[in-house]
Short mmCIF file of C-alpha atoms and ligand atoms in Angstrom, two decimals:
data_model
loop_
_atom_site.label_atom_id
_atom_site.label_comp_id
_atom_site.label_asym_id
_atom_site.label_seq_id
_atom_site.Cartn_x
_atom_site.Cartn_y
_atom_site.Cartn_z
CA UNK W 165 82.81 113.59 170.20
CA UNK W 166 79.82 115.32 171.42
CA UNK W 167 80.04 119.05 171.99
CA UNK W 168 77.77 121.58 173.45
CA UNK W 169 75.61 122.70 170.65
CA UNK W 170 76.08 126.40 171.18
CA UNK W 171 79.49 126.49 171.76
CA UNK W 172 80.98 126.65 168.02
CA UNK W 173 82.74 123.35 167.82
CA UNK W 174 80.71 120.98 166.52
CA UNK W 175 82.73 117.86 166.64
CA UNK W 176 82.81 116.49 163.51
CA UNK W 177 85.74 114.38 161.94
CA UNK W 178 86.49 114.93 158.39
CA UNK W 179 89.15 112.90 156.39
CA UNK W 180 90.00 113.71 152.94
CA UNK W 181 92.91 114.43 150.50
CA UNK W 182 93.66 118.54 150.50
CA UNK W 183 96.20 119.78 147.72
CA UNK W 184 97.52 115.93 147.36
CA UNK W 185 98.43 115.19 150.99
CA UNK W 186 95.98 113.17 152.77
CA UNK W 187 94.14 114.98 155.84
CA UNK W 188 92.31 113.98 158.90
CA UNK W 189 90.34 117.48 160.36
CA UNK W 190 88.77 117.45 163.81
CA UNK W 191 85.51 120.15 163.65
CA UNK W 192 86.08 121.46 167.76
CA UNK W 193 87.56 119.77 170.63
CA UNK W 194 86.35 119.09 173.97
CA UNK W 195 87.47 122.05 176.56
CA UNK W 196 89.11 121.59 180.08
CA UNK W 197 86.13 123.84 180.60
CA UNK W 198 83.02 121.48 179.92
CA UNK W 199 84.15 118.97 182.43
CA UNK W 200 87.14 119.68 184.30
CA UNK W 201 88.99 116.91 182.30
CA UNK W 202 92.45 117.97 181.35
CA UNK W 203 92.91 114.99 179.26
CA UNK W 204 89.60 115.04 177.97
CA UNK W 205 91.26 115.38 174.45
CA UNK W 206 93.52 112.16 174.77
CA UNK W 207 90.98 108.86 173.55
CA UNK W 208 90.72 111.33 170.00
CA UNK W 209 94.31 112.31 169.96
CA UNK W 210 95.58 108.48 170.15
CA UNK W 211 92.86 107.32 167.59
CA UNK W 212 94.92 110.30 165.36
CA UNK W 213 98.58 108.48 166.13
CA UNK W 214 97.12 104.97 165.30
CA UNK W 215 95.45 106.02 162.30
CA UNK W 216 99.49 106.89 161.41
CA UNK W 217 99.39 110.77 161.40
CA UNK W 218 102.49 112.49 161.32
CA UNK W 219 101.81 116.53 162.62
CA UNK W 220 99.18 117.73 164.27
CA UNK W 221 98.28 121.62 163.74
CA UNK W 222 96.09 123.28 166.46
CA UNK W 223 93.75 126.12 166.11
CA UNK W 224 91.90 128.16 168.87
CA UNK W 225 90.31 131.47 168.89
CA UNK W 226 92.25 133.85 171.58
CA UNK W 227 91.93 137.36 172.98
CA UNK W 228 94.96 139.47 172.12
CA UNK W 229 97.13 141.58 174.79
CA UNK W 230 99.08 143.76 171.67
CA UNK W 231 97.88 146.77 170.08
CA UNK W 232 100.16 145.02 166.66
CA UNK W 233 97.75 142.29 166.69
CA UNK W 234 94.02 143.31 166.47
CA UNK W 235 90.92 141.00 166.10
CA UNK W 236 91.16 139.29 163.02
CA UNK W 237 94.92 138.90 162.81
CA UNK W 238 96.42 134.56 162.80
CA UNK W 239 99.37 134.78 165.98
CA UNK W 240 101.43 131.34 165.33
CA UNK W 241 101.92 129.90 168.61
CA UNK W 242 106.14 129.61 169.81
CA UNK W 243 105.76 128.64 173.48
CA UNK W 244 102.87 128.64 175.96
CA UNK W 245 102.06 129.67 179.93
CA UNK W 246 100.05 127.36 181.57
CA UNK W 247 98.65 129.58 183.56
CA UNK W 248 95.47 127.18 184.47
CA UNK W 249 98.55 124.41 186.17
CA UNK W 250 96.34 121.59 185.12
CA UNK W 251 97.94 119.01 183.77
CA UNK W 252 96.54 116.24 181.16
CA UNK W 253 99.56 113.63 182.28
CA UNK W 254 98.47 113.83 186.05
CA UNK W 255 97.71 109.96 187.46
CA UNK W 256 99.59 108.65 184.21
CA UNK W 257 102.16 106.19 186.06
CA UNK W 258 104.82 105.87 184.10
CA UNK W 259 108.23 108.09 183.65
CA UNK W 260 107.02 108.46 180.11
CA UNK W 261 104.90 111.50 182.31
CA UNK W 262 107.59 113.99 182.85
CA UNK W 263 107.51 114.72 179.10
CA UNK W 264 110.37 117.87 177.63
CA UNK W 265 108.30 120.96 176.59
CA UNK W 266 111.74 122.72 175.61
CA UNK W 267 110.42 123.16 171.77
CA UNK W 268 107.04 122.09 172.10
CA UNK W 269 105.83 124.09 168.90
CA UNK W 270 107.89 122.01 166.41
CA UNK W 271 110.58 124.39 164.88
CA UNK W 272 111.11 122.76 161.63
CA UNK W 273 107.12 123.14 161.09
CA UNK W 274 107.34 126.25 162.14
CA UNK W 275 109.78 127.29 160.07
CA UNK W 276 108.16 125.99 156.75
CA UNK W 277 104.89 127.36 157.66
CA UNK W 278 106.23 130.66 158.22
CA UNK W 279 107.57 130.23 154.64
CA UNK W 280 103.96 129.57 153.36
CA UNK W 281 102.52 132.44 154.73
CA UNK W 282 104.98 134.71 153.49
CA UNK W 283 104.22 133.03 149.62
CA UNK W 284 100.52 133.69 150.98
CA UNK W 285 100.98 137.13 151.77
CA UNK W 286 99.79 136.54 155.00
CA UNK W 287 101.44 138.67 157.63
CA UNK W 288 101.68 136.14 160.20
CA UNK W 289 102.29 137.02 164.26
CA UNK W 290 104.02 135.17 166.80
CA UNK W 291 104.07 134.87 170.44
CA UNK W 292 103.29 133.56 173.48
CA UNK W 293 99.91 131.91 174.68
CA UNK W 294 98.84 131.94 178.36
CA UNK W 295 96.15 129.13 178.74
CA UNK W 296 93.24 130.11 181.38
CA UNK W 297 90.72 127.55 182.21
CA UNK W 298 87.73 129.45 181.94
CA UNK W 299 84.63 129.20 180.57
CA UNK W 300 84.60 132.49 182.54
CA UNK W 301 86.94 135.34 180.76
CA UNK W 302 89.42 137.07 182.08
CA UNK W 303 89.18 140.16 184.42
CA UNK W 304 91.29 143.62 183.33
CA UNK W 305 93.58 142.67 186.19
CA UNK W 306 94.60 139.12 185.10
CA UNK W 307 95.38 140.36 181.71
CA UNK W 308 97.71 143.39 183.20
CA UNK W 309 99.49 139.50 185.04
CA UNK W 310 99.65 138.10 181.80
CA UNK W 311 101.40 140.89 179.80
CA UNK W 312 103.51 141.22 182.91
CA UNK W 313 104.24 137.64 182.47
CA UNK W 314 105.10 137.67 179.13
CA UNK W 315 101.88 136.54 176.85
CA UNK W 316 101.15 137.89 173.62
CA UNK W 317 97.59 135.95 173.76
CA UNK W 318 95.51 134.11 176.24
CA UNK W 319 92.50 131.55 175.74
CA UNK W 320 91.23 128.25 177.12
CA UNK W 321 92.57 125.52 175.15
CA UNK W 322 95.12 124.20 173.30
CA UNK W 323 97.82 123.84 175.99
CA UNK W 324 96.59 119.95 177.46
CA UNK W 325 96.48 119.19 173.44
CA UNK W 326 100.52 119.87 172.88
CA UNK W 327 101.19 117.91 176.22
CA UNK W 328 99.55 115.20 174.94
CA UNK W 329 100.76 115.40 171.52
CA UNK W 330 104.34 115.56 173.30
CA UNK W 331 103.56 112.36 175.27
CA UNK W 332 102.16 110.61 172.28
CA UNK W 333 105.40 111.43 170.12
CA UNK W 334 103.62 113.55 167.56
CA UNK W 335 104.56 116.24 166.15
CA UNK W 336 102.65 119.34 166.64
CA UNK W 337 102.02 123.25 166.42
CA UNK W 338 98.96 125.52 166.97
CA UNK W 339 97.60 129.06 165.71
CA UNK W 340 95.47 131.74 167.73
CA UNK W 341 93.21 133.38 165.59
CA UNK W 342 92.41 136.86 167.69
CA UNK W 343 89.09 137.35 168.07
CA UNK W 344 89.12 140.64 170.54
CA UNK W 345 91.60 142.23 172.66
CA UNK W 346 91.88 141.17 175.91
CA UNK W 347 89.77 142.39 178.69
CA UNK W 348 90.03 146.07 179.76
CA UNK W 349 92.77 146.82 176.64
CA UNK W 350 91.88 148.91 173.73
CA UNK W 351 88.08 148.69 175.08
CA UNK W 352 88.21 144.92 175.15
CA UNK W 353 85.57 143.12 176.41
CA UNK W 354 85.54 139.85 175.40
CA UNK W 355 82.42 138.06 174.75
CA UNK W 356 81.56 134.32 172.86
CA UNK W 357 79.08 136.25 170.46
CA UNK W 358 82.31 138.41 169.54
CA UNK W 359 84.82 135.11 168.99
CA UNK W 360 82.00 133.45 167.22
CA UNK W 361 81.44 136.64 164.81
CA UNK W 362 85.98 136.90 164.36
CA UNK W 363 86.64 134.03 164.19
CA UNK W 364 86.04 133.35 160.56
CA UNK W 365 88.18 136.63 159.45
CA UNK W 366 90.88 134.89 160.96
CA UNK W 367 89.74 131.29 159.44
CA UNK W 368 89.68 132.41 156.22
CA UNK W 369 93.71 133.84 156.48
CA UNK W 370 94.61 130.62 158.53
CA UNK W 371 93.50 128.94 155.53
CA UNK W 372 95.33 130.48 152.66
CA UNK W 373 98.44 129.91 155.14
CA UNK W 374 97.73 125.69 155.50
CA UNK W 375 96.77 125.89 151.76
CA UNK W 376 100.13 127.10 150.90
CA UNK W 377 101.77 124.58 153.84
CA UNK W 378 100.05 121.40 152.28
CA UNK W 379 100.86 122.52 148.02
CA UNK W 380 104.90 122.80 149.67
CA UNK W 381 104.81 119.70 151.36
CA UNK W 382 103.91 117.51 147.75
N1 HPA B 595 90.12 135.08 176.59
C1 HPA B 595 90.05 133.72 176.65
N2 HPA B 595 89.64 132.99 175.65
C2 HPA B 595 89.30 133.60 174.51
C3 HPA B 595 89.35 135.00 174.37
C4 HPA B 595 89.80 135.77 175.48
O1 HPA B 595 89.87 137.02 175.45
N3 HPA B 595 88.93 135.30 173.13
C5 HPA B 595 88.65 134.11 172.52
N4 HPA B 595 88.87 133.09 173.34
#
């Protein structure tokens, strides 16, 4: 994968062993954004469910619309908007499109990994995730929508991944790490320099959560 060289995700694959359990770690992802692909993420996402891997577990930096959850804090993802209503499955031909999204964000993984942060110490969020295409952000006014609509978080990726994890038959979840607060709240102005400069708070707790996740699993 090739990836914009300024953007932060540097699209590298990395497989290894971590805490016993073998791992397969894609460095970035390609964005809706770069070339108004939806599905852009598929080609890697198959290669993943051939090479036999059982859960995926999706990261993304978001902007967050609660004062509870300032820049820096990890929201686990329960349910998503998709507010951009781009679709990866569009043109696919089969029935094996209309794919459930009742329970997208695997429970039972949810669940355990809930249990992990708590041995972490890691107070851990939850909420919704509203999925805007960008690469522009969002204006005051569509964040007031989004609260209204019921998001705890918005950002610009993540949501074509689950649909196509869903399609594939893999199991999957996803965290936001907050990087800002959305536009126009609490002074937010949301900027990349700002989720590039976060975003490693809320790495480094993400971290000591999986950590915890992968030493359960063995
Ligand atoms: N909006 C959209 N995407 C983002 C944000 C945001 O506020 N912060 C980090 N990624």
């Amino acid at each position: 994968m090739e990836n914009c060289p300024d953007s932060g995700h540097s699209g590298k694959l990395v497989a290894g062993n971590l805490t016993g359990v073998p791992v397969i770690m894609l460095s970035g992802r390609k964005h809706y954004y770069e070339e108004g692909d939806a599905a852009a993420m598929r080609f890697p996402l198959e290669v993943l469910k051939e090479a036999g891997i059982e859960q995926v577990i999706l990261t993304n930096a978001a902007g967050s619309l609660r004062e509870d959850m300032p820049p820096g804090s990890v929201m686990m993802i329960e349910d998503h908007i998709n507010y951009s209503g781009r679709d990866p499955l569009i043109g696919e031909p089969a029935d094996a499109r209309f794919v459930p999204m009742v329970d997208a964000y695997d429970p039972a993984i949810r669940t355990e990994l809930a249990a992990a942060a708590m041995v972490a110490k890691v107070d851990l969020h939850r909420g919704v995730y509203m999925w805007f295409s960008g690469p522009s952000f969002e204006t005051p006014a569509e964040i007031r929508m989004a609260k209204l609509l019921g998001a705890d978080a918005v950002g610009m990726s993540t949501v074509p991944e689950v649909i196509l994890c869903r399609f594939l038959g893999l199991k999957v979840v996803a965290f936001s790490i907050i990087t800002n607060f959305g536009a126009g709240l609490s002074g937010g102005a949301p900027s990349h320099g700002e989720t590039r400069e976060i975003a490693p708070i809320g790495g480094e707790i993400l971290s000591r959560v999986l950590q915890q996740y992968l030493k359960d699993m063995v």
